[in-house]
Amino acid sequence: MGALSRPEEVVALVKLRVAAGQIKRQIPPEEHWAFAYDMLQKVSRSFALVIQQLGPELRNAVCIFYLVLRALDTVEDDTSIPNDVKLPILRDFYRHVYNPDWRYSCGTNHYKVLMDKFRLVSTAFLELGEGYQKAIEEITRRMGAGMAKFICQEVETIDDYNEYCHYVAGLVGYGLSRLFHAAGTEDLASDQLSNSMGLFLQKTNIIRDYLEDINEIPKCRMFWPREIWSKYADKLEDLKYEENSEKAVQCLNDMVTNALVHAEDCLQYMSALKDNTNFRFCAIPQIMAIGTCAICYNNVKVFRGVVKMRRGLTARIIDETKSMSDVYSAFYEFSSLLESKIDDNDPSSALTRKRVEAIKRTCKSSGLLKRRGYDLEKSKYRHMLIMLALLLVAIIFGVLYAK
């Protein structure tokens, strides 16, 4: 039976569905906390699952940290807000989190609800310990200032690109390291390693989201650095046209190669974590990032539609990531899959190969590798697998509620 071609993913999907049901039952009764966790699931279902790895106190702090920064990001992303209005909001946002009476309506869909009811996030923030509040305030202040800077300038150079990604994601790495330290669960990680944790995730998202970002209404905001894309096109939007596919893929490969430089720092950061719940919280997104890089690399579909990891593989990663052995194995396998796609005629192929080999060498030297059997191909039996998974979930819930 075709559905059995990836039985391990069926099992992982069932576990993921059960875990999602448990999250809904764990939402606190207080209005502000109920809103926070409900909103977290709506703006990022995957993060809502990953955050459950943390202990209750730290989970609350990270939940609010995420929502505060998501609200700040909503202001930055809303291209309908005039700059003379947007810039002061970005720069002062760290003050607004202390004021439950502050409100600014912007964004769309769930993000508009988040902004309209931001008072509930502020109320929850004010219940956090002072150490958590100060860490969130500091990162929000620095991120808002950085976002304001790049509202007024384009991402021209690779240095600009690294600086922008630092403001919007590297600082998140700083903040999480500070929250872990405030909770007493970890030593304070170096800023360089914390920064790389954020940059690897952010650069992967920027690469994957090319088409969505370039087509944004009323106007696009792009963060691919001119220093890279100008080698392949006169205008960044030209890459989405079919006649430019060869150059587009070469530019894409250059961007992925740039992101890979952060992978070894990420491995070093994760290897130093002492608390297993913190470890899983950090490791799962990083494995998703290296997997997404492998999917995107040399893949013209990035310029045609949505490219992302299939749900079954995502479920496996969430279920199976429990130790550094799992991380090294995943990074090794996804790097090997990326390596298999390198075309020696690609302009950046030599550097890509060098960076992939460095990642694989780090993983191999750990002595902790094991075979996971991850692959990136979509199964022709995908819909059958999903139907079987849902059937199993129905059976499990039927048994549980019958008891």
GROMACS .gro file of C-alpha atoms in nm:
model
  403
    1MET     CA    1   0.000   0.000   0.000
    2GLY     CA    2   0.142   0.339  -0.105
    3ALA     CA    3   0.052   0.505   0.224
    4LEU     CA    4   0.306   0.283   0.391
    5SER     CA    5   0.591   0.439   0.189
    6ARG     CA    6   0.651   0.675   0.483
    7PRO     CA    7   0.481   0.515   0.784
    8GLU     CA    8   0.707   0.706   1.026
    9GLU     CA    9   0.553   1.031   0.899
   10VAL     CA   10   0.200   0.900   0.950
   11VAL     CA   11   0.282   0.824   1.313
   12ALA     CA   12   0.445   1.166   1.359
   13LEU     CA   13   0.143   1.341   1.205
   14VAL     CA   14  -0.088   1.163   1.447
   15LYS     CA   15   0.130   1.269   1.741
   16LEU     CA   16   0.135   1.625   1.611
   17ARG     CA   17  -0.243   1.636   1.580
   18VAL     CA   18  -0.282   1.502   1.936
   19ALA     CA   19  -0.029   1.760   2.063
   20ALA     CA   20  -0.224   2.038   1.891
   21GLY     CA   21  -0.540   1.924   2.072
   22GLN     CA   22  -0.356   1.924   2.405
   23ILE     CA   23  -0.238   2.282   2.347
   24LYS     CA   24  -0.596   2.402   2.310
   25ARG     CA   25  -0.692   2.235   2.638
   26GLN     CA   26  -0.396   2.401   2.816
   27ILE     CA   27  -0.493   2.761   2.732
   28PRO     CA   28  -0.518   2.955   3.063
   29PRO     CA   29  -0.860   3.085   3.171
   30GLU     CA   30  -0.759   3.451   3.229
   31GLU     CA   31  -0.869   3.669   2.935
   32HIS     CA   32  -0.525   3.816   2.860
   33TRP     CA   33  -0.340   3.484   2.875
   34ALA     CA   34  -0.614   3.306   2.681
   35PHE     CA   35  -0.586   3.573   2.411
   36ALA     CA   36  -0.206   3.546   2.404
   37TYR     CA   37  -0.195   3.171   2.353
   38ASP     CA   38  -0.489   3.169   2.115
   39MET     CA   39  -0.327   3.444   1.908
   40LEU     CA   40   0.005   3.261   1.911
   41GLN     CA   41  -0.160   2.962   1.744
   42LYS     CA   42  -0.319   3.187   1.483
   43VAL     CA   43  -0.010   3.385   1.383
   44SER     CA   44   0.231   3.091   1.401
   45ARG     CA   45   0.095   2.740   1.446
   46SER     CA   46   0.442   2.585   1.426
   47PHE     CA   47   0.584   2.821   1.691
   48ALA     CA   48   0.284   2.749   1.914
   49LEU     CA   49   0.380   2.381   1.903
   50VAL     CA   50   0.751   2.440   1.957
   51ILE     CA   51   0.697   2.676   2.252
   52GLN     CA   52   0.524   2.394   2.439
   53GLN     CA   53   0.868   2.242   2.491
   54LEU     CA   54   0.941   2.512   2.753
   55GLY     CA   55   0.853   2.517   3.122
   56PRO     CA   56   0.543   2.723   3.223
   57GLU     CA   57   0.719   3.040   3.347
   58LEU     CA   58   0.962   3.063   3.056
   59ARG     CA   59   0.686   2.963   2.813
   60ASN     CA   60   0.477   3.263   2.922
   61ALA     CA   61   0.772   3.499   2.881
   62VAL     CA   62   0.864   3.365   2.536
   63CYS     CA   63   0.498   3.375   2.425
   64ILE     CA   64   0.469   3.744   2.513
   65PHE     CA   65   0.815   3.820   2.371
   66TYR     CA   66   0.705   3.664   2.041
   67LEU     CA   67   0.373   3.852   2.030
   68VAL     CA   68   0.534   4.187   2.114
   69LEU     CA   69   0.784   4.143   1.831
   70ARG     CA   70   0.512   4.014   1.598
   71ALA     CA   71   0.311   4.330   1.669
   72LEU     CA   72   0.620   4.544   1.605
   73ASP     CA   73   0.677   4.353   1.280
   74THR     CA   74   0.313   4.413   1.180
   75VAL     CA   75   0.370   4.788   1.201
   76GLU     CA   76   0.690   4.758   0.997
   77ASP     CA   77   0.529   4.536   0.732
   78ASP     CA   78   0.218   4.751   0.678
   79THR     CA   79   0.317   4.948   0.368
   80SER     CA   80  -0.002   5.156   0.387
   81ILE     CA   81   0.123   5.343   0.698
   82PRO     CA   82   0.296   5.672   0.605
   83ASN     CA   83   0.658   5.685   0.719
   84ASP     CA   84   0.603   5.997   0.929
   85VAL     CA   85   0.351   5.792   1.133
   86LYS     CA   86   0.535   5.460   1.123
   87LEU     CA   87   0.881   5.573   1.234
   88PRO     CA   88   0.778   5.716   1.576
   89ILE     CA   89   0.570   5.403   1.650
   90LEU     CA   90   0.866   5.175   1.573
   91ARG     CA   91   1.106   5.380   1.785
   92ASP     CA   92   0.867   5.408   2.082
   93PHE     CA   93   0.715   5.060   2.071
   94TYR     CA   94   0.919   4.943   2.372
   95ARG     CA   95   0.737   5.205   2.579
   96HIS     CA   96   0.393   5.105   2.452
   97VAL     CA   97   0.425   4.752   2.592
   98TYR     CA   98   0.400   4.901   2.941
   99ASN     CA   99   0.075   5.084   2.858
  100PRO     CA  100  -0.242   4.870   2.834
  101ASP     CA  101  -0.431   5.176   2.706
  102TRP     CA  102  -0.213   5.207   2.393
  103ARG     CA  103  -0.359   5.087   2.065
  104TYR     CA  104  -0.279   5.130   1.697
  105SER     CA  105  -0.489   4.953   1.435
  106CYS     CA  106  -0.299   4.818   1.134
  107GLY     CA  107  -0.221   4.492   0.957
  108THR     CA  108  -0.469   4.240   0.821
  109ASN     CA  109  -0.649   3.926   0.938
  110HIS     CA  110  -0.508   3.781   1.263
  111TYR     CA  111  -0.242   4.052   1.280
  112LYS     CA  112  -0.510   4.322   1.285
  113VAL     CA  113  -0.677   4.143   1.578
  114LEU     CA  114  -0.341   4.131   1.756
  115MET     CA  115  -0.296   4.505   1.712
  116ASP     CA  116  -0.657   4.593   1.800
  117LYS     CA  117  -0.634   4.395   2.125
  118PHE     CA  118  -0.271   4.465   2.207
  119ARG     CA  119  -0.382   4.584   2.553
  120LEU     CA  120  -0.424   4.216   2.646
  121VAL     CA  121  -0.062   4.144   2.547
  122SER     CA  122   0.048   4.443   2.757
  123THR     CA  123  -0.153   4.317   3.054
  124ALA     CA  124   0.017   3.977   3.031
  125PHE     CA  125   0.359   4.144   2.987
  126LEU     CA  126   0.309   4.339   3.311
  127GLU     CA  127   0.260   4.010   3.499
  128LEU     CA  128   0.602   3.877   3.395
  129GLY     CA  129   0.899   3.893   3.630
  130GLU     CA  130   1.112   4.208   3.611
  131GLY     CA  131   1.405   4.021   3.454
  132TYR     CA  132   1.186   3.903   3.168
  133GLN     CA  133   1.033   4.250   3.124
  134LYS     CA  134   1.373   4.421   3.101
  135ALA     CA  135   1.500   4.169   2.845
  136ILE     CA  136   1.190   4.212   2.628
  137GLU     CA  137   1.202   4.592   2.661
  138GLU     CA  138   1.570   4.609   2.560
  139ILE     CA  139   1.530   4.392   2.251
  140THR     CA  140   1.208   4.568   2.144
  141ARG     CA  141   1.380   4.907   2.174
  142ARG     CA  142   1.681   4.801   1.967
  143MET     CA  143   1.470   4.620   1.708
  144GLY     CA  144   1.232   4.913   1.662
  145ALA     CA  145   1.524   5.151   1.610
  146GLY     CA  146   1.680   4.914   1.357
  147MET     CA  147   1.354   4.869   1.168
  148ALA     CA  148   1.311   5.248   1.154
  149LYS     CA  149   1.660   5.279   1.005
  150PHE     CA  150   1.581   5.039   0.722
  151ILE     CA  151   1.244   5.199   0.647
  152CYS     CA  152   1.455   5.489   0.522
  153GLN     CA  153   1.720   5.295   0.331
  154GLU     CA  154   1.747   5.000   0.094
  155VAL     CA  155   1.946   4.683   0.156
  156GLU     CA  156   2.234   4.751  -0.081
  157THR     CA  157   2.532   4.555   0.046
  158ILE     CA  158   2.580   4.221   0.218
  159ASP     CA  159   2.680   4.420   0.527
  160ASP     CA  160   2.342   4.599   0.508
  161TYR     CA  161   2.172   4.260   0.475
  162ASN     CA  162   2.350   4.126   0.783
  163GLU     CA  163   2.267   4.443   0.976
  164TYR     CA  164   1.897   4.431   0.882
  165CYS     CA  165   1.873   4.061   0.972
  166HIS     CA  166   2.048   4.139   1.301
  167TYR     CA  167   1.783   4.397   1.390
  168VAL     CA  168   1.483   4.182   1.303
  169ALA     CA  169   1.613   3.836   1.402
  170GLY     CA  170   1.961   3.840   1.554
  171LEU     CA  171   1.819   4.050   1.837
  172VAL     CA  172   1.556   3.780   1.888
  173GLY     CA  173   1.845   3.541   1.946
  174TYR     CA  174   1.991   3.789   2.198
  175GLY     CA  175   1.654   3.816   2.370
  176LEU     CA  176   1.597   3.442   2.398
  177SER     CA  177   1.946   3.393   2.540
  178ARG     CA  178   1.869   3.661   2.800
  179LEU     CA  179   1.532   3.503   2.884
  180PHE     CA  180   1.698   3.161   2.930
  181HIS     CA  181   1.956   3.325   3.157
  182ALA     CA  182   1.688   3.517   3.352
  183ALA     CA  183   1.506   3.187   3.408
  184GLY     CA  184   1.827   3.040   3.556
  185THR     CA  185   1.830   2.751   3.308
  186GLU     CA  186   2.130   2.849   3.093
  187ASP     CA  187   2.458   3.035   3.099
  188LEU     CA  188   2.441   3.357   2.897
  189ALA     CA  189   2.539   3.269   2.539
  190SER     CA  190   2.774   3.492   2.339
  191ASP     CA  191   2.616   3.761   2.124
  192GLN     CA  192   2.784   3.622   1.812
  193LEU     CA  193   2.627   3.277   1.850
  194SER     CA  194   2.289   3.421   1.953
  195ASN     CA  195   2.298   3.650   1.649
  196SER     CA  196   2.373   3.361   1.413
  197MET     CA  197   2.076   3.164   1.549
  198GLY     CA  198   1.848   3.448   1.440
  199LEU     CA  199   2.023   3.525   1.111
  200PHE     CA  200   2.006   3.167   0.985
  201LEU     CA  201   1.629   3.155   1.040
  202GLN     CA  202   1.567   3.505   0.899
  203LYS     CA  203   1.776   3.459   0.587
  204THR     CA  204   1.604   3.128   0.516
  205ASN     CA  205   1.263   3.300   0.542
  206ILE     CA  206   1.372   3.589   0.319
  207ILE     CA  207   1.488   3.342   0.054
  208ARG     CA  208   1.177   3.124   0.070
  209ASP     CA  209   0.934   3.420   0.067
  210TYR     CA  210   1.072   3.591  -0.247
  211LEU     CA  211   0.755   3.564  -0.455
  212GLU     CA  212   0.515   3.658  -0.175
  213ASP     CA  213   0.726   3.963  -0.086
  214ILE     CA  214   0.785   4.084  -0.443
  215ASN     CA  215   0.411   4.070  -0.515
  216GLU     CA  216   0.304   4.247  -0.193
  217ILE     CA  217   0.028   4.507  -0.226
  218PRO     CA  218   0.026   4.813  -0.224
  219LYS     CA  219   0.405   4.802  -0.268
  220CYS     CA  220   0.674   4.544  -0.211
  221ARG     CA  221   0.954   4.556   0.043
  222MET     CA  222   1.248   4.333  -0.042
  223PHE     CA  223   1.559   4.245   0.154
  224TRP     CA  224   1.766   4.053  -0.100
  225PRO     CA  225   2.086   4.261  -0.110
  226ARG     CA  226   2.161   4.443  -0.434
  227GLU     CA  227   2.524   4.332  -0.402
  228ILE     CA  228   2.406   3.976  -0.471
  229TRP     CA  229   2.105   4.010  -0.704
  230SER     CA  230   2.260   4.277  -0.930
  231LYS     CA  231   2.505   4.011  -1.053
  232TYR     CA  232   2.211   3.830  -1.211
  233ALA     CA  233   1.945   4.088  -1.303
  234ASP     CA  234   1.890   4.458  -1.370
  235LYS     CA  235   1.587   4.461  -1.137
  236LEU     CA  236   1.509   4.222  -0.854
  237GLU     CA  237   1.155   4.166  -0.983
  238ASP     CA  238   1.297   4.036  -1.314
  239LEU     CA  239   1.390   3.712  -1.140
  240LYS     CA  240   1.026   3.603  -1.121
  241TYR     CA  241   0.984   3.592  -1.499
  242GLU     CA  242   1.025   3.256  -1.670
  243GLU     CA  243   1.266   3.387  -1.934
  244ASN     CA  244   1.512   3.471  -1.654
  245SER     CA  245   1.492   3.131  -1.481
  246GLU     CA  246   1.859   3.038  -1.522
  247LYS     CA  247   1.987   3.364  -1.372
  248ALA     CA  248   1.716   3.353  -1.104
  249VAL     CA  249   1.829   3.011  -0.983
  250GLN     CA  250   2.192   3.123  -0.982
  251CYS     CA  251   2.095   3.422  -0.765
  252LEU     CA  252   1.893   3.195  -0.538
  253ASN     CA  253   2.191   2.963  -0.494
  254ASP     CA  254   2.410   3.263  -0.406
  255MET     CA  255   2.157   3.364  -0.139
  256VAL     CA  256   2.139   3.014   0.010
  257THR     CA  257   2.519   2.996   0.016
  258ASN     CA  258   2.525   3.325   0.209
  259ALA     CA  259   2.282   3.183   0.468
  260LEU     CA  260   2.485   2.864   0.521
  261VAL     CA  261   2.771   3.061   0.677
  262HIS     CA  262   2.571   3.077   1.003
  263ALA     CA  263   2.507   2.703   1.038
  264GLU     CA  264   2.822   2.615   1.232
  265ASP     CA  265   2.759   2.890   1.488
  266CYS     CA  266   2.407   2.752   1.532
  267LEU     CA  267   2.542   2.403   1.598
  268GLN     CA  268   2.784   2.545   1.857
  269TYR     CA  269   2.504   2.741   2.030
  270MET     CA  270   2.275   2.439   2.052
  271SER     CA  271   2.551   2.207   2.175
  272ALA     CA  272   2.601   2.433   2.480
  273LEU     CA  273   2.237   2.429   2.595
  274LYS     CA  274   2.187   2.242   2.924
  275ASP     CA  275   1.809   2.237   2.963
  276ASN     CA  276   1.642   1.985   2.730
  277THR     CA  277   1.323   2.189   2.694
  278ASN     CA  278   1.524   2.495   2.584
  279PHE     CA  279   1.722   2.271   2.353
  280ARG     CA  280   1.417   2.133   2.171
  281PHE     CA  281   1.267   2.480   2.146
  282CYS     CA  282   1.583   2.606   1.971
  283ALA     CA  283   1.673   2.297   1.771
  284ILE     CA  284   1.347   2.227   1.588
  285PRO     CA  285   1.336   2.562   1.398
  286GLN     CA  286   1.706   2.535   1.308
  287ILE     CA  287   1.658   2.190   1.156
  288MET     CA  288   1.358   2.328   0.966
  289ALA     CA  289   1.584   2.605   0.836
  290ILE     CA  290   1.860   2.378   0.705
  291GLY     CA  291   1.591   2.157   0.551
  292THR     CA  292   1.428   2.458   0.384
  293CYS     CA  293   1.765   2.570   0.247
  294ALA     CA  294   1.807   2.224   0.095
  295ILE     CA  295   1.459   2.241  -0.060
  296CYS     CA  296   1.508   2.592  -0.199
  297TYR     CA  297   1.858   2.541  -0.335
  298ASN     CA  298   1.867   2.519  -0.716
  299ASN     CA  299   1.485   2.517  -0.717
  300VAL     CA  300   1.315   2.748  -0.968
  301LYS     CA  301   0.983   2.687  -0.790
  302VAL     CA  302   1.087   2.953  -0.535
  303PHE     CA  303   1.005   3.204  -0.813
  304ARG     CA  304   0.676   3.038  -0.908
  305GLY     CA  305   0.493   2.970  -0.580
  306VAL     CA  306   0.519   2.846  -0.222
  307VAL     CA  307   0.810   2.615  -0.144
  308LYS     CA  308   0.812   2.453   0.197
  309MET     CA  309   0.876   2.130   0.379
  310ARG     CA  310   0.594   1.876   0.362
  311ARG     CA  311   0.385   1.839   0.678
  312GLY     CA  312   0.485   1.478   0.740
  313LEU     CA  313   0.855   1.563   0.744
  314THR     CA  314   0.789   1.863   0.970
  315ALA     CA  315   0.600   1.635   1.209
  316ARG     CA  316   0.891   1.388   1.212
  317ILE     CA  317   1.139   1.663   1.297
  318ILE     CA  318   0.923   1.787   1.585
  319ASP     CA  319   0.876   1.432   1.714
  320GLU     CA  320   1.234   1.306   1.672
  321THR     CA  321   1.446   1.606   1.777
  322LYS     CA  322   1.553   1.523   2.131
  323SER     CA  323   1.934   1.546   2.144
  324MET     CA  324   2.240   1.692   1.970
  325SER     CA  325   2.277   1.356   1.799
  326ASP     CA  326   1.944   1.425   1.628
  327VAL     CA  327   2.055   1.778   1.534
  328TYR     CA  328   2.392   1.668   1.392
  329SER     CA  329   2.221   1.388   1.199
  330ALA     CA  330   1.958   1.622   1.051
  331PHE     CA  331   2.211   1.890   0.957
  332TYR     CA  332   2.435   1.624   0.800
  333GLU     CA  333   2.155   1.467   0.597
  334PHE     CA  334   2.000   1.793   0.476
  335SER     CA  335   2.345   1.931   0.391
  336SER     CA  336   2.414   1.614   0.193
  337LEU     CA  337   2.084   1.655   0.007
  338LEU     CA  338   2.173   2.016  -0.074
  339GLU     CA  339   2.519   1.905  -0.185
  340SER     CA  340   2.366   1.654  -0.428
  341LYS     CA  341   2.192   1.945  -0.605
  342ILE     CA  342   2.507   2.155  -0.661
  343ASP     CA  343   2.579   2.220  -1.028
  344ASP     CA  344   2.950   2.280  -1.083
  345ASN     CA  345   2.861   2.533  -1.356
  346ASP     CA  346   2.682   2.749  -1.100
  347PRO     CA  347   2.885   3.069  -1.030
  348SER     CA  348   2.883   3.017  -0.649
  349SER     CA  349   2.916   2.636  -0.655
  350ALA     CA  350   3.271   2.626  -0.515
  351LEU     CA  351   3.177   2.838  -0.213
  352THR     CA  352   2.853   2.644  -0.163
  353ARG     CA  353   3.042   2.316  -0.164
  354LYS     CA  354   3.301   2.456   0.080
  355ARG     CA  355   3.032   2.565   0.329
  356VAL     CA  356   2.837   2.241   0.301
  357GLU     CA  357   3.153   2.038   0.357
  358ALA     CA  358   3.233   2.246   0.667
  359ILE     CA  359   2.887   2.175   0.811
  360LYS     CA  360   2.917   1.804   0.739
  361ARG     CA  361   3.266   1.792   0.889
  362THR     CA  362   3.142   1.953   1.212
  363CYS     CA  363   2.855   1.705   1.233
  364LYS     CA  364   3.073   1.405   1.157
  365SER     CA  365   3.345   1.505   1.405
  366SER     CA  366   3.085   1.499   1.684
  367GLY     CA  367   3.082   1.119   1.664
  368LEU     CA  368   2.704   1.131   1.719
  369LEU     CA  369   2.569   1.075   1.369
  370LYS     CA  370   2.288   0.829   1.309
  371ARG     CA  371   2.076   0.763   1.004
  372ARG     CA  372   1.743   0.944   0.991
  373GLY     CA  373   1.652   0.885   0.627
  374TYR     CA  374   1.516   1.235   0.567
  375ASP     CA  375   1.424   1.312   0.206
  376LEU     CA  376   1.274   1.614   0.035
  377GLU     CA  377   1.065   1.455  -0.240
  378LYS     CA  378   0.688   1.483  -0.217
  379SER     CA  379   0.527   1.144  -0.214
  380LYS     CA  380   0.272   1.069  -0.485
  381TYR     CA  381   0.073   0.912  -0.201
  382ARG     CA  382   0.067   1.236   0.002
  383HIS     CA  383  -0.312   1.270   0.013
  384MET     CA  384  -0.354   0.903   0.104
  385LEU     CA  385  -0.102   0.948   0.387
  386ILE     CA  386  -0.290   1.248   0.522
  387MET     CA  387  -0.623   1.063   0.503
  388LEU     CA  388  -0.475   0.766   0.688
  389ALA     CA  389  -0.324   0.998   0.951
  390LEU     CA  390  -0.659   1.170   1.006
  391LEU     CA  391  -0.832   0.833   1.029
  392LEU     CA  392  -0.585   0.720   1.296
  393VAL     CA  393  -0.637   1.046   1.485
  394ALA     CA  394  -1.013   0.990   1.477
  395ILE     CA  395  -0.968   0.636   1.609
  396ILE     CA  396  -0.734   0.752   1.888
  397PHE     CA  397  -0.968   1.031   1.998
  398GLY     CA  398  -1.259   0.789   1.982
  399VAL     CA  399  -1.079   0.550   2.216
  400LEU     CA  400  -0.968   0.831   2.451
  401TYR     CA  401  -1.313   0.987   2.484
  402ALA     CA  402  -1.478   0.647   2.523
  403LYS     CA  403  -1.281   0.583   2.843
   0.00000   0.00000   0.00000
